[in-house]
Short mmCIF file of C-alpha atoms in Angstrom, two decimals:
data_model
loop_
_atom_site.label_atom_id
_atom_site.label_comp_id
_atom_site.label_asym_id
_atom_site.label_seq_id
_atom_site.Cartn_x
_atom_site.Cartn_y
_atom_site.Cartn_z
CA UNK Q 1 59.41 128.12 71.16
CA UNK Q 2 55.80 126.54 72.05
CA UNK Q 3 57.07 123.59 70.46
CA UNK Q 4 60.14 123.43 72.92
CA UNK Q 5 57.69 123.96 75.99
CA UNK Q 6 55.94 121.14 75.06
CA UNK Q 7 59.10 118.70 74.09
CA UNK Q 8 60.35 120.00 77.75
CA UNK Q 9 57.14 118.76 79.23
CA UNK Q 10 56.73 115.98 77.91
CA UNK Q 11 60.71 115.08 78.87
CA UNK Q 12 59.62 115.60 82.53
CA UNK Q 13 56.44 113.91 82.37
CA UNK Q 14 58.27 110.78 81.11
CA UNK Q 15 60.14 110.38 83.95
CA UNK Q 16 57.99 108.09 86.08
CA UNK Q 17 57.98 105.81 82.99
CA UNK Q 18 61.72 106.23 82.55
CA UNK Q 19 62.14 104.74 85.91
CA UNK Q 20 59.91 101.81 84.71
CA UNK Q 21 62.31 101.79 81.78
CA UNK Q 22 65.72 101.55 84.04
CA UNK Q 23 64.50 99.13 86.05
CA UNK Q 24 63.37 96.52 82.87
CA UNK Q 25 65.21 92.91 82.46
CA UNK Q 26 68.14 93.61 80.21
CA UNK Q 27 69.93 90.47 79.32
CA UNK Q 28 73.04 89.56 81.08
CA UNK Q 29 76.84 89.95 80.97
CA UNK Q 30 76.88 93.02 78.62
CA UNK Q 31 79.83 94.19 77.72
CA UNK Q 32 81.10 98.30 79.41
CA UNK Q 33 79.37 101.21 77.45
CA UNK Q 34 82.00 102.16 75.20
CA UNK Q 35 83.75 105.26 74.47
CA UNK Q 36 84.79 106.79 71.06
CA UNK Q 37 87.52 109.50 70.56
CA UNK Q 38 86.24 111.97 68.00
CA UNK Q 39 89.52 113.63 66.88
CA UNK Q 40 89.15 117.32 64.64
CA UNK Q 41 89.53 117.00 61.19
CA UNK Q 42 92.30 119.30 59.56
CA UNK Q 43 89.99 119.46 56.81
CA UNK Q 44 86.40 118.47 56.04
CA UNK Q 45 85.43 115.31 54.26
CA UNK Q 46 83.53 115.63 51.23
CA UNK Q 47 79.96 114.32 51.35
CA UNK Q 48 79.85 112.21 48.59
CA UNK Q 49 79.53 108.69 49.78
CA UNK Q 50 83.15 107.98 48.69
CA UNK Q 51 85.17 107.10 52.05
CA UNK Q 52 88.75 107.83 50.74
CA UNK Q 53 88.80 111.22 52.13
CA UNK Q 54 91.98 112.01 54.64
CA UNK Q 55 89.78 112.46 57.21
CA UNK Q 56 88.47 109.16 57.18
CA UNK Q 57 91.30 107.58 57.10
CA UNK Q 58 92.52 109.39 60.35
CA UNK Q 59 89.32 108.30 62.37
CA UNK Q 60 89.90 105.57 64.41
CA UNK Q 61 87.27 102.65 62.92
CA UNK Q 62 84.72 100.71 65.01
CA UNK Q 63 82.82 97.54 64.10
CA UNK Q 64 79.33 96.81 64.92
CA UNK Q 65 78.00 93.77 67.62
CA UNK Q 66 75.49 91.51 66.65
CA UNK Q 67 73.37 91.27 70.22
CA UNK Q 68 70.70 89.05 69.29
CA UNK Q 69 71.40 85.74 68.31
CA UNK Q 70 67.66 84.54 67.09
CA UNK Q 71 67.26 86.80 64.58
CA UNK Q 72 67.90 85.53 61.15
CA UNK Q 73 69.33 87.83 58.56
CA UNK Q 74 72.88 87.70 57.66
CA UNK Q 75 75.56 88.92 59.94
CA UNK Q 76 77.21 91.63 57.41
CA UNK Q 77 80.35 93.89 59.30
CA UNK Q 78 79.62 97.41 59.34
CA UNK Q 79 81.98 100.24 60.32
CA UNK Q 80 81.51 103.94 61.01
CA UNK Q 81 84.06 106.82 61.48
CA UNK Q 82 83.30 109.89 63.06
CA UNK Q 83 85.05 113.41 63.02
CA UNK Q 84 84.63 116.94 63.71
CA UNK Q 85 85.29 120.43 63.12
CA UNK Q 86 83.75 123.98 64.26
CA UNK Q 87 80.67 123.71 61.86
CA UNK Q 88 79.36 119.98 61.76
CA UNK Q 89 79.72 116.43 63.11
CA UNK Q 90 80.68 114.21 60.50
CA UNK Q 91 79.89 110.50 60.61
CA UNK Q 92 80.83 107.82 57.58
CA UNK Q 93 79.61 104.39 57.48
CA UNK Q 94 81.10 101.20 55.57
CA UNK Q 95 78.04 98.12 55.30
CA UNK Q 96 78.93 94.95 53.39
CA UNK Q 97 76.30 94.09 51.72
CA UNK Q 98 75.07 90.92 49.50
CA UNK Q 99 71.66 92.60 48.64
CA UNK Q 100 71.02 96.15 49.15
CA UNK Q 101 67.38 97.08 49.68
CA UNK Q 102 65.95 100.48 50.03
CA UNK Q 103 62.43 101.74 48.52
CA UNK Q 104 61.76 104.65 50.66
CA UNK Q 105 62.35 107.84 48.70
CA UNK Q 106 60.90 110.52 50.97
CA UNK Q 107 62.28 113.04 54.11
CA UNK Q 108 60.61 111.16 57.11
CA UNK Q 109 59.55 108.03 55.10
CA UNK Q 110 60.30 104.96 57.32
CA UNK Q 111 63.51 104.55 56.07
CA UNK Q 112 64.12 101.91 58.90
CA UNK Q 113 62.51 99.13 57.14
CA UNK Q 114 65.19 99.52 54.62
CA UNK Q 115 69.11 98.77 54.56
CA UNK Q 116 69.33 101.44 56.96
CA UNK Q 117 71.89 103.06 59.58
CA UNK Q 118 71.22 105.16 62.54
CA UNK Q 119 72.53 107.56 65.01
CA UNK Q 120 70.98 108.69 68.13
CA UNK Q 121 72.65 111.78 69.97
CA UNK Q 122 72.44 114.11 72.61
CA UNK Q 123 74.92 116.85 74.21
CA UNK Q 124 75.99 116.89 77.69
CA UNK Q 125 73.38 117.86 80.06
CA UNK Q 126 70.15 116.75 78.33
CA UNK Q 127 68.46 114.09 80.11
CA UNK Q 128 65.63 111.07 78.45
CA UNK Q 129 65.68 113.71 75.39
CA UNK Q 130 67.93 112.54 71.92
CA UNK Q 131 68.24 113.70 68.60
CA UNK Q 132 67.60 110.81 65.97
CA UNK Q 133 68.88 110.48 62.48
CA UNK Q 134 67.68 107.11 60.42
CA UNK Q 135 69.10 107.37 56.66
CA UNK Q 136 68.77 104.46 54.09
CA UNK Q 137 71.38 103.47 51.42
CA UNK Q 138 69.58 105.98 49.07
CA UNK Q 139 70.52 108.57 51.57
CA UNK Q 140 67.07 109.21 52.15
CA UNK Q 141 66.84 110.79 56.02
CA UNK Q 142 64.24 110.23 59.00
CA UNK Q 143 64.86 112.24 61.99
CA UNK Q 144 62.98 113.64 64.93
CA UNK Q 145 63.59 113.86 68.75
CA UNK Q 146 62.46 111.25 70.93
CA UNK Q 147 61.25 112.57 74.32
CA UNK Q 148 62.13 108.96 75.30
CA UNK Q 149 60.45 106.32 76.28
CA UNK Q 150 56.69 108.91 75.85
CA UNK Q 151 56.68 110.29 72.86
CA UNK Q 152 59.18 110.14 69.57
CA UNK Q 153 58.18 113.85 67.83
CA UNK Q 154 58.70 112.83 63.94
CA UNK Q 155 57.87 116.74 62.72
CA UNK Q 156 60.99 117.60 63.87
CA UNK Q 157 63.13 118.56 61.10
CA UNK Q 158 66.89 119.51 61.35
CA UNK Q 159 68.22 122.06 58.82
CA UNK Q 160 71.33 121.33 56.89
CA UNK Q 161 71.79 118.11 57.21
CA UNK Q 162 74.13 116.58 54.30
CA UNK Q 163 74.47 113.12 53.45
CA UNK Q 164 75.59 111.05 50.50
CA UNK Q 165 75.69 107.12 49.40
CA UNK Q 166 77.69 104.95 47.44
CA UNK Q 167 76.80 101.68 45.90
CA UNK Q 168 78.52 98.53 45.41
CA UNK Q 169 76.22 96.92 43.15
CA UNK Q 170 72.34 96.98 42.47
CA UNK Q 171 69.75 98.79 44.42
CA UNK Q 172 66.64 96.59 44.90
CA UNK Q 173 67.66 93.75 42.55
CA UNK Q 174 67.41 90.56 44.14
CA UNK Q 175 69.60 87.12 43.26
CA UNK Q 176 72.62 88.92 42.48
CA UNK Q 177 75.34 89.34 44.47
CA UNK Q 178 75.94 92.88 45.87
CA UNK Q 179 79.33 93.93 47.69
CA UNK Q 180 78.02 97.17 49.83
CA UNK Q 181 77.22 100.49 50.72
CA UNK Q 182 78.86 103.61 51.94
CA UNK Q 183 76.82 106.63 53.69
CA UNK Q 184 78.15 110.11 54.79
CA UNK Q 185 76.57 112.62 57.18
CA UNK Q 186 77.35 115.85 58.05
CA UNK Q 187 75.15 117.49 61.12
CA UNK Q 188 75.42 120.84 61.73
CA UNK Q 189 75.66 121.55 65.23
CA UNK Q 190 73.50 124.10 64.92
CA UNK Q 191 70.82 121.42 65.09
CA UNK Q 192 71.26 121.20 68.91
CA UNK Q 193 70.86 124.88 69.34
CA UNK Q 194 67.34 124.13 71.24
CA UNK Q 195 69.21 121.40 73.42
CA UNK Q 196 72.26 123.38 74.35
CA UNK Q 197 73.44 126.93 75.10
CA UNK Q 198 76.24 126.28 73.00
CA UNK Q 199 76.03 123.23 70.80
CA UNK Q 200 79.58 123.41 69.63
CA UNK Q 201 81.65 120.77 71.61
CA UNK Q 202 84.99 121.98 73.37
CA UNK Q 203 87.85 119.81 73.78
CA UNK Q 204 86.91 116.86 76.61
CA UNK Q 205 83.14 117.29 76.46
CA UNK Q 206 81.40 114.15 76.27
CA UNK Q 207 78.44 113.61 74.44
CA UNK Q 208 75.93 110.16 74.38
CA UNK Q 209 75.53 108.72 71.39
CA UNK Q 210 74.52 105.22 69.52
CA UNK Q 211 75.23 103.96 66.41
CA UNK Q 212 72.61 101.21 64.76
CA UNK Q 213 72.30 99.39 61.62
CA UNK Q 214 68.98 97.84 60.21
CA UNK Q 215 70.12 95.06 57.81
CA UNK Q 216 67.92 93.34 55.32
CA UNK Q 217 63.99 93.30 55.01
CA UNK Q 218 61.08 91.80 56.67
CA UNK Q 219 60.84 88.79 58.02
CA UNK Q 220 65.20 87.65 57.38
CA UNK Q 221 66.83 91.12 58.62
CA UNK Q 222 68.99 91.68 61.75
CA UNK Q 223 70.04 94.96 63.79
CA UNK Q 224 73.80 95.54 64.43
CA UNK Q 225 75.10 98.23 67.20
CA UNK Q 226 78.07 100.18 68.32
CA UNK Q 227 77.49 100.34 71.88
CA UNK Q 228 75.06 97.55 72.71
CA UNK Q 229 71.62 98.45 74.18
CA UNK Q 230 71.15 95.27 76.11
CA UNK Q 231 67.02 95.00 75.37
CA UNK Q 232 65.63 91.17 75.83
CA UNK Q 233 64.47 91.93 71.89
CA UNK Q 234 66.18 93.86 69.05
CA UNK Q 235 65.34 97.40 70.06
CA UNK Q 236 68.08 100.16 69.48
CA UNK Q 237 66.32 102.52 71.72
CA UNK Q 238 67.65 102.56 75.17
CA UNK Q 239 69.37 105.80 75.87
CA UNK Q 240 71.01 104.82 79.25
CA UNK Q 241 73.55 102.42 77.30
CA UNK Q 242 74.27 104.63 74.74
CA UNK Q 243 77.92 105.14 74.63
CA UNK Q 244 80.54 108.41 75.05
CA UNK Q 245 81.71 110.85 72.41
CA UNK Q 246 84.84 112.21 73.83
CA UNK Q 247 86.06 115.10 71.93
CA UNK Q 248 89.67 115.51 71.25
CA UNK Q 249 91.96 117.68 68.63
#
């Protein structure tokens, strides 16, 4: 509970600098914050990394933007699916791939300097406060809440969290030619039980959420989005254009 006081606090005390935030240059003509339908599953995917499950092929796909044109990795198509039912979210993404990368082996390593794909969440109600998952194609997961912009609290560990990879060629063997990689996740909504009364959605609550990708390493990589986040630099951080979950049976 102390720890929650102090998240709360430091929420509040970053809203002068949020307002500082909102009011930054954001480059022009960005497209509308998008919306995704999240229909139920009639029955669970399997976390395994394999994406041929019945639920997956149900969920509507989406394809990642590529926002900033100066950065010089390869643009590689990525796709996610997400679904629900009573116990978790589930979230499944597809990443060609020519070289897959990914060294970090650890809970809460920096798995972001790998191959890497993201979500950032939060449930209806919570404001300049998200929950942040960062898992690398060894399925290797970084999470923590961000009191955003003040203070990103990495000791934050969610319980039950299941996710699962599948290669398409060789892991950290360069000058071949790799096809991809598949990740699953499954979070429990239990996870939001500090951010939310009742953390399971109902039908036609709306949740924010972004979905990143970190492609390639240091200095030839490039970040692909979902819902783009409109900062001058690549920066997937910028909660006010994250888009909608909308969930539906």
């Amino acid at each position: 509970m102390n720890k929650l006081i102090v998240l709360f606090w430091s929420a509040l005390l970053a809203l002068m600098v949020v307002t500082r935030v909102q009011a930054q240059a954001l480059r022009p003509n960005l497209a509308p914050i998008p919306t995704y339908e999240v229909h139920r599953a009639k029955v669970a995917p399997r976390i395994d990394g394999n994406l041929d499950d019945a639920a997956w092929q149900a969920a509507k796909p989406v394809t990642f933007v590529f926002p900033w044109a100066d950065q010089t990795g390869k643009k590689q198509k990525t796709v996610a699916r997400l679904t629900w039912d009573n116990d978790n979210l589930y979230v499944a993404f597809e990443c060609d791939d020519s070289d897959i990368i990914a060294v970090h082996t650890e809970r809460d390593d920096p798995t972001y300097e790998d191959d890497a794909v993201e979500i950032f969440i939060a449930p209806p109600g919570v404001k300049n406060l998200y929950v942040g998952l960062e898992m690398n194609a060894r399925a290797v997961l970084y999470d923590y809440i961000y009191a955003f912009p003040q203070r990103l609290l990495k000791n934050y560990d969610l319980r039950g969290v299941q996710l699962a990879t599948s290669i398409k060629g060789t892991l950290n063997v360069t000058g071949d030619q790799d096809q991809g990689w598949n990740l699953e996740v499954a979070i429990p909504w239990r996870s939001f039980a500090d951010l939310a009364d009742n953390p399971v959605p109902k039908i036609g609550d709306r949740w924010i959420a972004n979905m990143n990708r970190w492609d390639g390493t240091e200095p030839n990589r490039r970040l692909s989005q979902w819902s783009d986040s409109g900062m001058l630099k690549p920066d997937p951080h910028n909660p006010y254009r994250f888009g909608q979950l909308l969930f539906v049976e």
